[in-house]
Short mmCIF file of C-alpha atoms in Angstrom, two decimals:
data_model
loop_
_atom_site.label_atom_id
_atom_site.label_comp_id
_atom_site.label_asym_id
_atom_site.label_seq_id
_atom_site.Cartn_x
_atom_site.Cartn_y
_atom_site.Cartn_z
CA UNK A 1 33.04 187.02 152.15
CA UNK A 2 32.46 186.93 155.83
CA UNK A 3 34.11 188.14 158.96
CA UNK A 4 35.93 186.67 161.88
CA UNK A 5 33.81 185.73 164.80
CA UNK A 6 34.84 187.07 168.13
CA UNK A 7 35.82 184.35 170.49
CA UNK A 8 35.84 183.98 174.16
CA UNK A 9 38.61 183.67 176.67
CA UNK A 10 39.11 181.36 179.63
CA UNK A 11 41.16 181.30 182.68
CA UNK A 12 43.85 183.64 183.89
CA UNK A 13 42.67 186.38 181.63
CA UNK A 14 44.39 189.25 183.32
CA UNK A 15 47.66 187.42 183.68
CA UNK A 16 47.65 186.05 180.20
CA UNK A 17 46.57 189.30 178.64
CA UNK A 18 49.53 190.92 180.34
CA UNK A 19 51.79 188.17 179.09
CA UNK A 20 50.47 188.57 175.59
CA UNK A 21 50.84 192.31 175.76
CA UNK A 22 54.47 191.88 176.70
CA UNK A 23 54.79 189.40 173.90
CA UNK A 24 53.35 191.79 171.35
CA UNK A 25 55.56 194.58 172.57
CA UNK A 26 58.55 192.33 172.29
CA UNK A 27 57.49 191.25 168.84
CA UNK A 28 57.17 194.80 167.65
CA UNK A 29 60.81 195.39 168.50
CA UNK A 30 62.08 192.11 167.13
CA UNK A 31 63.78 191.28 163.92
CA UNK A 32 61.62 189.47 161.40
CA UNK A 33 64.37 187.05 160.42
CA UNK A 34 64.30 183.45 161.56
CA UNK A 35 66.75 182.26 164.11
CA UNK A 36 68.10 179.12 165.66
CA UNK A 37 66.59 175.68 165.90
CA UNK A 38 66.74 172.26 164.38
CA UNK A 39 65.47 171.53 160.92
CA UNK A 40 68.64 172.18 158.98
CA UNK A 41 70.45 175.49 159.17
CA UNK A 42 69.36 178.84 160.54
CA UNK A 43 66.39 179.18 158.24
CA UNK A 44 65.22 175.57 158.33
CA UNK A 45 64.30 173.15 155.56
CA UNK A 46 61.04 172.50 153.73
CA UNK A 47 61.02 168.83 154.69
CA UNK A 48 57.33 168.35 155.57
CA UNK A 49 58.04 168.08 159.27
CA UNK A 50 56.41 170.21 161.98
CA UNK A 51 58.29 173.11 163.51
CA UNK A 52 60.90 172.09 166.05
CA UNK A 53 59.57 173.48 169.36
CA UNK A 54 63.02 174.87 170.17
CA UNK A 55 63.24 176.93 166.99
CA UNK A 56 63.73 180.65 167.51
CA UNK A 57 61.84 182.63 164.91
CA UNK A 58 59.72 185.75 164.53
CA UNK A 59 56.56 185.76 162.42
CA UNK A 60 53.82 188.28 161.68
CA UNK A 61 50.10 187.84 161.05
CA UNK A 62 47.22 190.24 160.40
CA UNK A 63 43.54 190.23 161.37
CA UNK A 64 43.99 189.68 165.09
CA UNK A 65 40.87 190.78 167.04
CA UNK A 66 40.96 194.50 167.83
CA UNK A 67 39.44 197.00 170.22
CA UNK A 68 35.86 196.38 169.12
CA UNK A 69 36.02 192.68 170.09
CA UNK A 70 36.62 192.47 173.82
CA UNK A 71 35.96 188.74 174.14
CA UNK A 72 37.83 187.80 170.99
CA UNK A 73 40.75 190.01 171.88
CA UNK A 74 41.11 188.42 175.31
CA UNK A 75 40.82 184.97 173.78
CA UNK A 76 43.48 185.70 171.23
CA UNK A 77 45.83 186.98 173.92
CA UNK A 78 45.30 183.81 175.89
CA UNK A 79 45.95 181.68 172.81
CA UNK A 80 49.21 183.51 172.15
CA UNK A 81 50.31 182.76 175.68
CA UNK A 82 49.34 179.08 175.46
CA UNK A 83 51.09 178.75 172.11
CA UNK A 84 54.17 180.31 173.68
CA UNK A 85 54.33 177.46 176.17
CA UNK A 86 54.71 174.93 173.36
CA UNK A 87 56.92 177.12 171.19
CA UNK A 88 58.82 179.32 173.68
CA UNK A 89 61.12 180.85 171.07
CA UNK A 90 58.48 181.79 168.53
CA UNK A 91 57.56 185.48 168.60
CA UNK A 92 54.32 186.49 166.93
CA UNK A 93 53.73 190.06 165.75
CA UNK A 94 49.92 189.99 165.64
CA UNK A 95 48.37 193.02 163.96
CA UNK A 96 44.80 193.82 165.10
CA UNK A 97 41.88 195.03 163.02
CA UNK A 98 38.65 196.88 163.82
CA UNK A 99 35.42 196.37 161.91
CA UNK A 100 35.83 194.21 158.81
CA UNK A 101 38.98 192.14 158.74
CA UNK A 102 39.58 192.58 155.06
CA UNK A 103 38.52 195.70 153.18
CA UNK A 104 38.84 195.05 149.42
CA UNK A 105 40.41 198.40 148.55
CA UNK A 106 42.92 198.08 151.37
CA UNK A 107 43.80 194.57 150.33
CA UNK A 108 44.39 195.63 146.74
CA UNK A 109 46.67 198.41 147.93
CA UNK A 110 48.66 195.97 150.06
CA UNK A 111 49.14 193.65 147.13
CA UNK A 112 50.37 196.49 144.94
CA UNK A 113 52.82 197.59 147.64
CA UNK A 114 53.80 193.99 148.48
CA UNK A 115 53.71 194.85 152.16
CA UNK A 116 51.60 191.96 153.51
CA UNK A 117 52.35 190.35 156.83
CA UNK A 118 54.05 186.93 156.89
CA UNK A 119 50.66 185.22 157.16
CA UNK A 120 48.01 187.40 155.55
CA UNK A 121 44.25 187.05 155.55
CA UNK A 122 42.08 186.73 152.46
CA UNK A 123 38.65 185.44 151.49
CA UNK A 124 38.13 182.40 149.31
CA UNK A 125 37.12 184.86 146.60
CA UNK A 126 40.49 186.57 146.64
CA UNK A 127 42.45 183.68 145.19
CA UNK A 128 42.99 185.12 141.71
CA UNK A 129 44.03 188.52 142.99
CA UNK A 130 46.26 187.00 145.64
CA UNK A 131 48.07 184.60 143.33
CA UNK A 132 48.38 187.27 140.64
CA UNK A 133 50.17 189.47 143.16
CA UNK A 134 53.00 186.95 143.19
CA UNK A 135 53.25 187.29 146.95
CA UNK A 136 51.86 183.92 148.10
CA UNK A 137 54.29 181.12 148.87
CA UNK A 138 53.76 177.59 147.57
CA UNK A 139 53.42 175.65 150.83
CA UNK A 140 52.75 172.24 149.27
CA UNK A 141 55.94 170.82 150.76
CA UNK A 142 54.91 171.92 154.26
CA UNK A 143 51.27 170.89 154.56
CA UNK A 144 50.33 167.32 155.49
CA UNK A 145 48.63 165.41 158.30
CA UNK A 146 51.72 165.80 160.50
CA UNK A 147 51.79 169.58 160.34
CA UNK A 148 48.01 170.04 160.07
CA UNK A 149 46.26 167.01 161.62
CA UNK A 150 43.12 166.18 159.66
CA UNK A 151 44.32 168.00 156.55
CA UNK A 152 43.75 165.02 154.26
CA UNK A 153 40.18 164.68 155.59
CA UNK A 154 39.11 168.24 154.88
CA UNK A 155 36.04 168.76 152.73
CA UNK A 156 36.72 168.98 149.02
CA UNK A 157 34.73 172.21 148.94
CA UNK A 158 37.26 173.67 151.37
CA UNK A 159 40.46 172.25 149.89
CA UNK A 160 39.65 173.45 146.40
CA UNK A 161 40.01 176.99 147.70
CA UNK A 162 43.45 176.45 149.19
CA UNK A 163 45.45 176.32 146.00
CA UNK A 164 45.68 176.07 142.25
CA UNK A 165 47.40 173.89 139.66
CA UNK A 166 48.03 171.17 142.20
CA UNK A 167 49.84 173.49 144.62
CA UNK A 168 48.77 174.54 148.12
CA UNK A 169 49.01 178.23 148.97
CA UNK A 170 46.76 178.72 151.99
CA UNK A 171 45.12 177.23 155.08
CA UNK A 172 41.45 177.82 156.01
CA UNK A 173 40.27 179.51 159.18
CA UNK A 174 36.55 179.78 158.47
CA UNK A 175 34.01 178.08 156.21
CA UNK A 176 30.33 178.87 155.95
CA UNK A 177 27.16 178.52 153.95
CA UNK A 178 24.55 181.26 153.96
CA UNK A 179 21.04 181.04 155.33
CA UNK A 180 18.29 183.28 156.69
CA UNK A 181 19.00 185.23 159.88
CA UNK A 182 15.72 186.44 161.37
CA UNK A 183 14.37 188.20 164.44
CA UNK A 184 12.12 185.82 166.38
CA UNK A 185 10.57 188.63 168.42
CA UNK A 186 9.45 190.50 165.31
CA UNK A 187 8.04 187.29 163.89
CA UNK A 188 5.89 186.86 167.01
CA UNK A 189 4.74 190.49 166.92
CA UNK A 190 3.75 190.10 163.27
CA UNK A 191 1.75 186.94 163.97
CA UNK A 192 4.31 184.67 162.33
CA UNK A 193 5.61 181.38 163.75
CA UNK A 194 9.24 181.94 164.82
CA UNK A 195 9.88 178.21 164.64
CA UNK A 196 8.88 178.10 160.97
CA UNK A 197 10.83 180.76 159.06
CA UNK A 198 10.09 181.19 155.35
CA UNK A 199 11.73 178.67 153.05
CA UNK A 200 10.74 180.21 149.69
CA UNK A 201 11.31 183.72 148.36
CA UNK A 202 7.57 184.19 147.97
CA UNK A 203 7.21 183.49 151.69
CA UNK A 204 10.08 185.85 152.51
CA UNK A 205 8.38 188.64 150.58
CA UNK A 206 5.00 187.99 152.24
CA UNK A 207 6.48 187.78 155.75
CA UNK A 208 8.60 190.88 155.21
CA UNK A 209 5.46 192.84 154.33
CA UNK A 210 3.77 191.75 157.57
CA UNK A 211 6.82 192.64 159.66
CA UNK A 212 7.21 196.05 158.04
CA UNK A 213 3.55 196.72 158.81
CA UNK A 214 4.46 196.77 162.51
CA UNK A 215 5.72 200.33 161.94
CA UNK A 216 8.02 202.13 164.34
CA UNK A 217 10.89 202.08 161.85
CA UNK A 218 10.84 198.30 161.50
CA UNK A 219 11.98 196.88 158.16
CA UNK A 220 10.87 193.45 157.01
CA UNK A 221 14.02 192.61 155.10
CA UNK A 222 17.34 194.28 154.30
CA UNK A 223 19.92 193.76 151.59
CA UNK A 224 23.24 195.18 150.48
CA UNK A 225 23.89 197.60 147.64
CA UNK A 226 27.61 198.45 147.89
CA UNK A 227 31.10 197.58 149.00
CA UNK A 228 31.05 194.42 146.83
CA UNK A 229 28.46 193.10 149.29
CA UNK A 230 25.57 193.86 146.95
CA UNK A 231 27.03 191.59 144.30
CA UNK A 232 27.86 189.01 146.94
CA UNK A 233 24.24 188.87 148.09
CA UNK A 234 22.95 188.91 144.51
CA UNK A 235 25.08 185.82 143.88
CA UNK A 236 23.76 184.04 146.94
CA UNK A 237 20.16 184.76 145.97
CA UNK A 238 20.79 183.84 142.34
CA UNK A 239 22.21 180.46 143.38
CA UNK A 240 19.18 179.83 145.59
CA UNK A 241 16.97 180.07 142.50
CA UNK A 242 19.14 177.71 140.49
CA UNK A 243 20.86 180.45 138.53
CA UNK A 244 24.53 180.62 137.63
CA UNK A 245 27.03 183.43 137.74
CA UNK A 246 29.25 182.13 134.95
CA UNK A 247 29.22 179.53 132.20
CA UNK A 248 30.39 175.99 132.91
CA UNK A 249 33.91 176.79 131.69
CA UNK A 250 34.01 180.03 133.66
CA UNK A 251 34.71 182.19 130.62
CA UNK A 252 31.35 183.94 130.24
CA UNK A 253 28.93 185.63 132.61
CA UNK A 254 25.57 183.85 132.93
CA UNK A 255 23.57 185.92 135.40
CA UNK A 256 21.52 187.87 132.84
CA UNK A 257 18.95 185.11 133.13
CA UNK A 258 15.36 184.60 134.32
CA UNK A 259 16.74 183.87 137.78
CA UNK A 260 18.86 187.02 137.80
CA UNK A 261 15.88 189.13 136.76
CA UNK A 262 13.78 187.49 139.45
CA UNK A 263 16.30 188.46 142.15
CA UNK A 264 16.42 192.11 141.14
CA UNK A 265 12.72 192.49 140.37
CA UNK A 266 11.69 191.03 143.73
CA UNK A 267 14.00 193.37 145.64
CA UNK A 268 12.66 196.33 143.64
CA UNK A 269 9.09 195.28 144.40
CA UNK A 270 9.83 194.82 148.10
CA UNK A 271 11.45 198.25 148.25
CA UNK A 272 8.97 200.33 146.22
CA UNK A 273 5.69 198.37 146.07
CA UNK A 274 5.59 196.53 149.41
CA UNK A 275 7.88 199.00 151.18
CA UNK A 276 9.11 196.10 153.25
CA UNK A 277 12.74 197.12 152.60
CA UNK A 278 13.75 200.41 154.16
CA UNK A 279 14.94 203.50 152.30
CA UNK A 280 18.40 203.59 153.87
CA UNK A 281 20.85 201.75 151.58
CA UNK A 282 23.44 199.36 153.00
CA UNK A 283 26.52 200.47 151.11
CA UNK A 284 29.11 198.93 153.41
CA UNK A 285 29.44 195.59 155.16
CA UNK A 286 28.95 197.02 158.65
CA UNK A 287 25.76 198.92 157.72
CA UNK A 288 23.60 195.81 158.06
CA UNK A 289 24.25 195.00 161.68
CA UNK A 290 23.19 197.90 163.96
CA UNK A 291 19.55 197.76 162.78
CA UNK A 292 19.59 193.96 163.14
CA UNK A 293 21.04 194.18 166.64
CA UNK A 294 18.44 196.72 167.76
CA UNK A 295 15.45 194.76 166.53
CA UNK A 296 14.63 196.95 163.54
CA UNK A 297 15.01 194.30 160.83
CA UNK A 298 13.03 191.12 160.38
CA UNK A 299 15.22 189.11 158.00
CA UNK A 300 18.66 189.15 156.41
CA UNK A 301 20.70 186.71 154.33
CA UNK A 302 23.88 185.79 156.17
CA UNK A 303 26.15 183.13 157.58
CA UNK A 304 25.54 181.77 161.10
CA UNK A 305 28.38 183.80 162.57
CA UNK A 306 26.28 186.92 161.97
CA UNK A 307 24.43 185.93 165.16
CA UNK A 308 27.69 185.69 167.08
CA UNK A 309 28.73 189.13 165.84
CA UNK A 310 25.40 190.69 166.81
CA UNK A 311 25.65 189.31 170.34
CA UNK A 312 29.33 189.78 171.12
CA UNK A 313 30.18 192.96 169.25
CA UNK A 314 26.86 194.84 169.27
CA UNK A 315 25.38 193.49 172.49
CA UNK A 316 22.20 192.10 170.97
CA UNK A 317 19.85 189.84 172.91
CA UNK A 318 21.07 186.26 172.44
CA UNK A 319 17.48 185.00 172.45
CA UNK A 320 16.30 187.30 169.68
CA UNK A 321 17.58 185.49 166.61
CA UNK A 322 16.75 182.38 164.67
CA UNK A 323 18.45 180.76 161.71
CA UNK A 324 16.69 179.28 158.73
CA UNK A 325 17.88 177.57 155.58
CA UNK A 326 18.53 179.54 152.41
CA UNK A 327 15.12 180.25 150.83
CA UNK A 328 14.59 179.00 147.30
CA UNK A 329 11.97 178.90 144.58
CA UNK A 330 10.04 176.01 146.13
CA UNK A 331 11.84 175.30 149.41
CA UNK A 332 15.30 175.31 151.03
CA UNK A 333 17.83 175.81 148.28
CA UNK A 334 21.48 175.68 147.38
CA UNK A 335 23.48 178.16 149.35
CA UNK A 336 26.54 180.22 148.60
CA UNK A 337 29.54 178.85 150.46
CA UNK A 338 32.62 180.79 151.32
CA UNK A 339 35.24 181.38 153.91
CA UNK A 340 38.46 182.92 155.04
CA UNK A 341 42.02 181.70 154.93
CA UNK A 342 45.61 182.72 155.43
CA UNK A 343 48.20 182.85 152.69
CA UNK A 344 51.87 182.82 153.63
CA UNK A 345 54.12 185.39 152.05
CA UNK A 346 56.74 184.31 149.57
CA UNK A 347 60.36 184.92 150.54
CA UNK A 348 60.18 183.80 154.13
CA UNK A 349 62.47 181.14 155.55
CA UNK A 350 61.21 177.56 155.94
CA UNK A 351 61.16 177.99 159.70
CA UNK A 352 58.99 181.09 159.45
CA UNK A 353 56.56 179.20 157.23
CA UNK A 354 56.56 176.24 159.61
CA UNK A 355 55.91 178.54 162.57
CA UNK A 356 53.01 180.26 160.79
CA UNK A 357 51.49 176.90 159.89
CA UNK A 358 51.88 175.78 163.51
CA UNK A 359 50.10 178.92 164.74
CA UNK A 360 47.28 178.70 162.19
CA UNK A 361 46.78 175.03 163.00
CA UNK A 362 46.69 175.73 166.74
CA UNK A 363 44.48 178.79 166.56
CA UNK A 364 42.00 177.75 163.86
CA UNK A 365 42.17 174.03 163.08
CA UNK A 366 42.57 172.11 166.34
CA UNK A 367 39.53 170.83 168.31
CA UNK A 368 39.47 172.09 171.92
CA UNK A 369 42.09 174.76 171.16
CA UNK A 370 42.01 178.28 169.75
CA UNK A 371 38.69 179.09 168.12
CA UNK A 372 37.34 175.64 169.07
CA UNK A 373 38.16 175.96 172.78
CA UNK A 374 34.50 176.06 173.81
CA UNK A 375 35.21 174.86 177.35
CA UNK A 376 37.35 177.92 177.85
CA UNK A 377 34.65 180.10 176.36
CA UNK A 378 32.13 178.69 178.82
CA UNK A 379 34.42 179.49 181.73
CA UNK A 380 34.81 183.06 180.57
CA UNK A 381 31.12 183.47 179.85
CA UNK A 382 30.27 182.52 183.41
CA UNK A 383 32.11 185.50 184.85
CA UNK A 384 32.42 187.96 181.99
CA UNK A 385 30.74 191.33 181.83
CA UNK A 386 31.12 191.19 178.06
CA UNK A 387 28.63 189.13 176.05
CA UNK A 388 29.91 185.75 174.97
CA UNK A 389 28.20 183.62 172.33
CA UNK A 390 29.00 179.91 172.12
CA UNK A 391 27.39 177.37 169.82
CA UNK A 392 26.37 178.92 166.56
CA UNK A 393 26.14 176.10 164.03
CA UNK A 394 28.02 176.45 160.80
CA UNK A 395 29.98 174.16 158.51
CA UNK A 396 33.50 173.55 159.66
CA UNK A 397 36.30 172.10 157.61
CA UNK A 398 35.82 168.36 157.95
CA UNK A 399 33.17 165.84 156.96
CA UNK A 400 30.62 164.41 159.38
CA UNK A 401 32.09 161.52 161.36
CA UNK A 402 35.64 162.78 161.18
CA UNK A 403 37.52 162.84 164.51
CA UNK A 404 37.81 166.63 164.28
CA UNK A 405 34.13 167.35 163.66
CA UNK A 406 33.02 164.79 166.24
CA UNK A 407 35.16 166.42 168.91
CA UNK A 408 33.93 169.91 167.99
CA UNK A 409 30.27 168.88 168.02
CA UNK A 410 30.59 167.13 171.38
CA UNK A 411 32.24 170.18 172.90
CA UNK A 412 29.54 172.49 171.57
CA UNK A 413 26.82 170.35 173.12
CA UNK A 414 28.58 170.48 176.47
CA UNK A 415 29.67 174.09 176.54
CA UNK A 416 27.21 176.05 174.39
CA UNK A 417 25.22 178.94 175.88
CA UNK A 418 22.87 179.88 173.05
CA UNK A 419 19.34 178.55 172.41
CA UNK A 420 20.31 175.84 169.95
CA UNK A 421 16.71 174.92 169.19
CA UNK A 422 16.30 178.38 167.61
CA UNK A 423 18.73 177.28 164.92
CA UNK A 424 17.02 173.96 164.19
CA UNK A 425 15.43 175.20 160.93
CA UNK A 426 18.95 175.81 159.60
CA UNK A 427 20.57 172.70 161.08
CA UNK A 428 17.76 170.36 160.09
CA UNK A 429 17.59 171.52 156.48
CA UNK A 430 21.17 171.25 155.22
CA UNK A 431 21.52 172.56 151.71
CA UNK A 432 24.26 172.07 149.17
CA UNK A 433 27.00 174.65 149.06
CA UNK A 434 27.97 176.42 145.84
CA UNK A 435 31.37 178.06 145.69
CA UNK A 436 31.88 181.64 144.69
CA UNK A 437 32.53 182.43 141.00
CA UNK A 438 35.90 183.22 139.42
CA UNK A 439 36.98 186.86 139.76
CA UNK A 440 34.34 187.02 142.45
CA UNK A 441 35.22 190.37 143.97
CA UNK A 442 35.34 192.04 140.58
CA UNK A 443 32.00 190.56 139.55
CA UNK A 444 30.48 191.53 142.89
CA UNK A 445 31.62 195.11 142.39
CA UNK A 446 29.98 195.20 138.97
CA UNK A 447 26.71 193.88 140.40
CA UNK A 448 26.73 196.40 143.25
CA UNK A 449 25.49 198.92 140.68
CA UNK A 450 22.47 196.80 139.76
CA UNK A 451 21.63 196.07 143.40
CA UNK A 452 21.94 199.74 144.31
CA UNK A 453 19.69 200.78 141.44
CA UNK A 454 16.81 198.44 142.29
CA UNK A 455 16.96 199.47 145.96
CA UNK A 456 17.18 203.23 145.40
CA UNK A 457 15.61 204.04 142.01
CA UNK A 458 11.84 203.56 141.56
CA UNK A 459 12.36 203.60 137.79
CA UNK A 460 15.22 201.10 137.73
CA UNK A 461 15.27 199.03 134.51
CA UNK A 462 16.13 195.48 135.54
CA UNK A 463 16.76 194.23 132.00
CA UNK A 464 19.12 197.07 131.20
CA UNK A 465 20.95 196.76 134.52
CA UNK A 466 21.61 193.06 134.03
CA UNK A 467 22.67 193.47 130.40
CA UNK A 468 25.16 196.19 131.32
CA UNK A 469 26.52 194.22 134.26
CA UNK A 470 26.92 191.07 132.18
CA UNK A 471 28.81 192.97 129.47
CA UNK A 472 31.19 194.36 132.08
CA UNK A 473 31.58 190.95 133.70
CA UNK A 474 32.48 189.38 130.35
CA UNK A 475 35.29 191.90 129.94
CA UNK A 476 36.61 190.94 133.38
CA UNK A 477 36.41 187.23 132.68
CA UNK A 478 38.11 187.66 129.30
CA UNK A 479 41.14 189.08 131.06
CA UNK A 480 41.49 186.28 133.61
#
């Protein structure tokens, strides 16, 4: 689970935003059926070729940046206009979101109603639910290095989330591994070295106690307890201690273990013995960020794009945050990996699918374009009243040395505007990435209860909580 980062816009903002607005208005009134163009007939052919630029077709996509993301919204509008130059007859009905791109309950409702957009967003963890809905198209015949340059060179840890049973159903738009987001100013005030964040959980607990001792409503550490985020964070912390969520064959839960007990017991101790975790529970994804942005929290487990969100959406000081590796038992540890992707809805014409792949490739997978257009972001940042954050390190989709990653890294070095040295602890201590478990969202929901109990109940029984959660998880896994 994660969220889209806001992105920045370049040149001709006003003009392009107007153009995009007209485009969206036009799209809203357009038919969703595909139209003319080469590629064999009105609807096209699944022949593995890219979309003919002259093809006339209307497509729809969700999770476009909304009103709470000024920079990202302007960027997206610009990208729509630039894409329109290459594909003048493609109309995109882009549906915006505010807050979290994908709310689990909303997503489940959409699947039941089968009313997804043509290209619809999901997390890596949603694969089972998405494929079980029967709404995702098999796009194996469409995806290759011609339609998505660099596709064959994508990381195995990314590609394994794009399909099942040898078939491809989705394309990635984000990939991350978690680490420690921390407030450098609070570290200094507490007498801690902001260039040396904690790398073990014992150090995290000790540092959190010192930060909380600053008073004034400052919390040393915060963690989730609801919205499936509690279970998500439990999993990340469990992995960092060498624990496992499920058995090797994925059929049994395996988190009722010494490592699982250690995760819950430490959080309980930090909350009720050290009082380094505040009393206000974080029951929803968005709850974590306002206190982080206002300098009231010392540390938080998150992906690097948390920093971007804090700066661009909540207006936080870009110099306030550092990134460290995922803490472990004895040092930097394995980290939970995850990401976002787009599935394409079954029942669309080949030309609609080709157009959606072309847009996703342009917007999310092409160096120096779309989300990787850092030169454009730098131009906007120079004259924008809205905060713009460029250069937050995180894993992308390709291996080191690939043409795509080389181009992205070079552009970041040239166009970045954040204090990159503040992220050195994260960058210089790369850890292995562990993918999310099967039925992830369902298991996370089960573990929310345990996380909530240890963070709100002084008498929480860790052994009983884990035993109950594991029993429930086994029932879920048995029905997969």
